[in-house]
PDB file of C-alpha atoms in Angstrom:
ATOM      1  CA  UNK F1114      12.959 -40.447  12.215  1.00 42.00           C
ATOM      2  CA  UNK F1115      14.327 -38.568   9.289  1.00 58.00           C
ATOM      3  CA  UNK F1116      13.962 -34.788   9.418  1.00 72.00           C
ATOM      4  CA  UNK F1117      11.484 -33.437   6.939  1.00 88.00           C
ATOM      5  CA  UNK F1118      11.427 -29.681   7.935  1.00 92.00           C
ATOM      6  CA  UNK F1119      14.048 -27.012   8.196  1.00 93.00           C
ATOM      7  CA  UNK F1120      13.141 -23.833  10.078  1.00 96.00           C
ATOM      8  CA  UNK F1121      14.991 -20.601  11.018  1.00 96.00           C
ATOM      9  CA  UNK F1122      13.966 -17.254  12.289  1.00 96.00           C
ATOM     10  CA  UNK F1123      15.808 -14.213  11.075  1.00 95.00           C
ATOM     11  CA  UNK F1124      15.469 -10.529  11.679  1.00 95.00           C
ATOM     12  CA  UNK F1125      14.802  -8.430   8.566  1.00 96.00           C
ATOM     13  CA  UNK F1126      14.361  -4.827   7.998  1.00 95.00           C
ATOM     14  CA  UNK F1127      11.052  -3.861   6.577  1.00 93.00           C
ATOM     15  CA  UNK F1128      11.834  -0.869   4.427  1.00 92.00           C
ATOM     16  CA  UNK F1129       8.747   1.368   4.511  1.00 88.00           C
ATOM     17  CA  UNK F1130      10.428   4.338   2.734  1.00 88.00           C
ATOM     18  CA  UNK F1131      13.894   5.908   2.326  1.00 85.00           C
ATOM     19  CA  UNK F1132      13.577   7.391   5.735  1.00 90.00           C
ATOM     20  CA  UNK F1133      11.680   4.599   7.743  1.00 91.00           C
ATOM     21  CA  UNK F1134      12.369   1.028   8.335  1.00 92.00           C
ATOM     22  CA  UNK F1135      11.871  -1.283  11.213  1.00 90.00           C
ATOM     23  CA  UNK F1136      13.060  -4.797  12.186  1.00 94.00           C
ATOM     24  CA  UNK F1137      10.774  -7.649  12.144  1.00 94.00           C
ATOM     25  CA  UNK F1138      11.084 -11.454  12.790  1.00 94.00           C
ATOM     26  CA  UNK F1139      10.752 -13.619   9.724  1.00 96.00           C
ATOM     27  CA  UNK F1140      10.266 -17.302   9.807  1.00 97.00           C
ATOM     28  CA  UNK F1141      12.039 -19.293   7.153  1.00 97.00           C
ATOM     29  CA  UNK F1142      10.630 -22.847   6.428  1.00 97.00           C
ATOM     30  CA  UNK F1143      11.354 -25.639   4.084  1.00 95.00           C
ATOM     31  CA  UNK F1144       9.506 -28.908   3.986  1.00 92.00           C
ATOM     32  CA  UNK F1145      10.224 -32.102   2.018  1.00 88.00           C
ATOM     33  CA  UNK F1146       6.516 -32.432   1.066  1.00 86.00           C
ATOM     34  CA  UNK F1147       7.056 -29.326  -1.092  1.00 87.00           C
ATOM     35  CA  UNK F1148      10.652 -29.698  -2.031  1.00 89.00           C
ATOM     36  CA  UNK F1149      10.794 -26.828  -4.597  1.00 90.00           C
ATOM     37  CA  UNK F1150       9.483 -24.099  -2.262  1.00 92.00           C
ATOM     38  CA  UNK F1151      10.548 -22.191   0.707  1.00 95.00           C
ATOM     39  CA  UNK F1152       7.983 -20.183   2.898  1.00 96.00           C
ATOM     40  CA  UNK F1153       8.724 -16.886   4.539  1.00 96.00           C
ATOM     41  CA  UNK F1154       6.298 -15.751   7.251  1.00 96.00           C
ATOM     42  CA  UNK F1155       6.604 -12.111   8.015  1.00 92.00           C
ATOM     43  CA  UNK F1156       5.474 -10.843  11.470  1.00 89.00           C
ATOM     44  CA  UNK F1157       4.451  -7.318  10.954  1.00 83.00           C
ATOM     45  CA  UNK F1158       3.597  -5.405  13.988  1.00 80.00           C
ATOM     46  CA  UNK F1159      -0.098  -4.896  14.453  1.00 84.00           C
ATOM     47  CA  UNK F1160      -0.953  -7.363  11.620  1.00 84.00           C
ATOM     48  CA  UNK F1161      -1.524 -10.998  11.240  1.00 90.00           C
ATOM     49  CA  UNK F1162       1.530 -12.990   9.961  1.00 91.00           C
ATOM     50  CA  UNK F1163       1.780 -12.996   6.232  1.00 90.00           C
ATOM     51  CA  UNK F1164       3.268 -16.042   4.414  1.00 93.00           C
ATOM     52  CA  UNK F1165       4.876 -16.024   0.924  1.00 93.00           C
ATOM     53  CA  UNK F1166       5.969 -19.195  -0.760  1.00 93.00           C
ATOM     54  CA  UNK F1167       8.403 -19.080  -3.730  1.00 92.00           C
ATOM     55  CA  UNK F1168      10.994 -21.267  -5.320  1.00 92.00           C
ATOM     56  CA  UNK F1169      13.992 -22.272  -3.222  1.00 91.00           C
ATOM     57  CA  UNK F1170      16.100 -21.915  -6.348  1.00 93.00           C
ATOM     58  CA  UNK F1171      15.019 -18.378  -6.641  1.00 94.00           C
ATOM     59  CA  UNK F1172      16.138 -17.530  -3.072  1.00 93.00           C
ATOM     60  CA  UNK F1173      19.538 -19.470  -3.829  1.00 92.00           C
ATOM     61  CA  UNK F1174      20.122 -17.490  -6.994  1.00 93.00           C
ATOM     62  CA  UNK F1175      19.032 -14.090  -5.399  1.00 93.00           C
ATOM     63  CA  UNK F1176      21.839 -14.279  -2.790  1.00 91.00           C
ATOM     64  CA  UNK F1177      24.393 -14.007  -5.459  1.00 90.00           C
ATOM     65  CA  UNK F1178      22.748 -11.994  -8.294  1.00 92.00           C
ATOM     66  CA  UNK F1179      19.402  -9.960  -9.027  1.00 94.00           C
ATOM     67  CA  UNK F1180      16.790 -12.449  -9.927  1.00 94.00           C
ATOM     68  CA  UNK F1181      13.143 -12.754 -10.254  1.00 92.00           C
ATOM     69  CA  UNK F1182      10.776 -11.015 -12.579  1.00 86.00           C
ATOM     70  CA  UNK F1183       7.401 -11.391 -11.190  1.00 85.00           C
ATOM     71  CA  UNK F1184       5.840 -10.904  -7.717  1.00 92.00           C
ATOM     72  CA  UNK F1185       9.042 -11.925  -5.932  1.00 94.00           C
ATOM     73  CA  UNK F1186      12.550 -10.248  -6.720  1.00 95.00           C
ATOM     74  CA  UNK F1187      15.604 -11.021  -4.852  1.00 96.00           C
ATOM     75  CA  UNK F1188      19.066  -9.362  -5.097  1.00 94.00           C
ATOM     76  CA  UNK F1189      22.281  -8.861  -3.277  1.00 94.00           C
ATOM     77  CA  UNK F1190      22.964  -5.180  -2.115  1.00 91.00           C
ATOM     78  CA  UNK F1191      26.623  -5.329  -3.324  1.00 83.00           C
ATOM     79  CA  UNK F1192      28.478  -7.101  -6.054  1.00 67.00           C
ATOM     80  CA  UNK F1193      30.941  -8.639  -3.518  1.00 66.00           C
ATOM     81  CA  UNK F1194      28.390 -11.053  -2.255  1.00 59.00           C
ATOM     82  CA  UNK F1195      28.411 -11.220   1.586  1.00 69.00           C
ATOM     83  CA  UNK F1196      26.509  -8.003   2.470  1.00 84.00           C
ATOM     84  CA  UNK F1197      22.797  -7.996   2.532  1.00 94.00           C
ATOM     85  CA  UNK F1198      19.942  -9.278   0.283  1.00 95.00           C
ATOM     86  CA  UNK F1199      16.890  -7.402  -0.539  1.00 95.00           C
ATOM     87  CA  UNK F1200      13.498  -9.238  -1.138  1.00 95.00           C
ATOM     88  CA  UNK F1201      10.886  -7.344  -2.903  1.00 95.00           C
ATOM     89  CA  UNK F1202       7.295  -8.816  -2.790  1.00 94.00           C
ATOM     90  CA  UNK F1203       4.612  -7.342  -4.960  1.00 91.00           C
ATOM     91  CA  UNK F1204       0.803  -7.783  -5.288  1.00 87.00           C
ATOM     92  CA  UNK F1205      -0.644  -5.555  -8.051  1.00 86.00           C
ATOM     93  CA  UNK F1206       0.731  -2.119  -7.346  1.00 87.00           C
ATOM     94  CA  UNK F1207       1.428  -2.623  -3.755  1.00 87.00           C
ATOM     95  CA  UNK F1208       4.800  -3.866  -2.709  1.00 90.00           C
ATOM     96  CA  UNK F1209       7.008  -4.578   0.391  1.00 91.00           C
ATOM     97  CA  UNK F1210      10.781  -4.274   0.474  1.00 94.00           C
ATOM     98  CA  UNK F1211      12.725  -6.418   3.064  1.00 95.00           C
ATOM     99  CA  UNK F1212      16.492  -6.387   3.764  1.00 95.00           C
ATOM    100  CA  UNK F1213      18.390  -9.251   5.468  1.00 95.00           C
ATOM    101  CA  UNK F1214      21.881 -10.317   6.114  1.00 93.00           C
ATOM    102  CA  UNK F1215      23.309 -12.873   3.711  1.00 93.00           C
ATOM    103  CA  UNK F1216      24.822 -15.188   6.267  1.00 93.00           C
ATOM    104  CA  UNK F1217      21.485 -16.306   7.966  1.00 95.00           C
ATOM    105  CA  UNK F1218      19.982 -17.010   4.520  1.00 94.00           C
ATOM    106  CA  UNK F1219      23.029 -19.078   3.420  1.00 94.00           C
ATOM    107  CA  UNK F1220      22.885 -20.966   6.779  1.00 95.00           C
ATOM    108  CA  UNK F1221      19.224 -21.810   6.212  1.00 96.00           C
ATOM    109  CA  UNK F1222      19.786 -22.702   2.461  1.00 94.00           C
ATOM    110  CA  UNK F1223      22.702 -24.873   3.539  1.00 94.00           C
ATOM    111  CA  UNK F1224      20.442 -26.821   5.838  1.00 94.00           C
ATOM    112  CA  UNK F1225      17.740 -27.203   3.188  1.00 92.00           C
ATOM    113  CA  UNK F1226      20.470 -28.577   0.776  1.00 92.00           C
ATOM    114  CA  UNK F1227      21.701 -31.154   3.249  1.00 90.00           C
ATOM    115  CA  UNK F1228      18.094 -32.339   3.696  1.00 87.00           C
ATOM    116  CA  UNK F1229      17.385 -32.338  -0.093  1.00 83.00           C
ATOM    117  CA  UNK F1230      20.220 -31.401  -2.448  1.00 83.00           C
ATOM    118  CA  UNK F1231      19.384 -29.005  -5.155  1.00 80.00           C
ATOM    119  CA  UNK F1232      18.438 -30.770  -8.199  1.00 74.00           C
ATOM    120  CA  UNK F1233      17.266 -33.980  -6.237  1.00 70.00           C
ATOM    121  CA  UNK F1234      13.774 -32.803  -5.373  1.00 76.00           C
ATOM    122  CA  UNK F1235      12.193 -35.125  -7.786  1.00 72.00           C
ATOM    123  CA  UNK F1236      13.868 -38.126  -6.015  1.00 69.00           C
ATOM    124  CA  UNK F1237      11.441 -37.731  -3.099  1.00 66.00           C
ATOM    125  CA  UNK F1238       9.274 -40.775  -3.455  1.00 53.00           C
ATOM    126  CA  UNK F1239       6.082 -39.121  -2.178  1.00 60.00           C
ATOM    127  CA  UNK F1240       6.346 -35.882  -3.903  1.00 57.00           C
ATOM    128  CA  UNK F1241       4.307 -36.826  -6.941  1.00 60.00           C
ATOM    129  CA  UNK F1242       1.600 -38.088  -4.660  1.00 64.00           C
ATOM    130  CA  UNK F1243       1.475 -34.707  -2.623  1.00 63.00           C
ATOM    131  CA  UNK F1244       1.488 -32.790  -5.918  1.00 65.00           C
ATOM    132  CA  UNK F1245      -1.571 -34.851  -7.212  1.00 69.00           C
ATOM    133  CA  UNK F1246      -3.256 -34.271  -3.848  1.00 72.00           C
ATOM    134  CA  UNK F1247      -2.610 -30.530  -3.867  1.00 70.00           C
ATOM    135  CA  UNK F1248      -3.737 -30.263  -7.513  1.00 74.00           C
ATOM    136  CA  UNK F1249      -6.978 -32.244  -6.708  1.00 77.00           C
ATOM    137  CA  UNK F1250      -7.731 -29.986  -3.757  1.00 79.00           C
ATOM    138  CA  UNK F1251      -7.091 -26.803  -5.934  1.00 78.00           C
ATOM    139  CA  UNK F1252      -9.326 -28.059  -8.671  1.00 80.00           C
ATOM    140  CA  UNK F1253     -12.059 -28.912  -6.137  1.00 80.00           C
ATOM    141  CA  UNK F1254     -11.893 -25.497  -4.550  1.00 76.00           C
ATOM    142  CA  UNK F1255     -12.011 -23.859  -7.887  1.00 75.00           C
ATOM    143  CA  UNK F1256     -15.121 -25.930  -8.985  1.00 80.00           C
ATOM    144  CA  UNK F1257     -17.024 -25.187  -5.728  1.00 77.00           C
ATOM    145  CA  UNK F1258     -16.188 -21.444  -5.882  1.00 70.00           C
ATOM    146  CA  UNK F1259     -17.124 -21.218  -9.624  1.00 62.00           C
TER     147      UNK F1259
END
């Protein structure tokens, strides 16, 4: 059977303030049923896991240069490339900052690229069907809530 999921667990530093940070496990996940997105599940101590989904291309670009202008911003910590990467997640005025080594992110992204090469996401035969199902489900949920 053809692999349809790429997963990895990496340790990231959760930067609470200039003086305080702690290491947490973060699960990285990529699925062919949603070929444009990656999911990061943060396992914060004493809290339920929190999952963020955002564009795979944003993560790829963020490893090499600062990018993102909304709720997710990703940037390398140095201009040479192979240091660390920061990931800033924001909801309203609340934000969380994480720092991770570049190497595990590149290894994960390389595996996603072997599964679905960047730019070939549309070639997945069932992607349109999954998108239609997801849109129908979202519209139904909005109608029942509203």
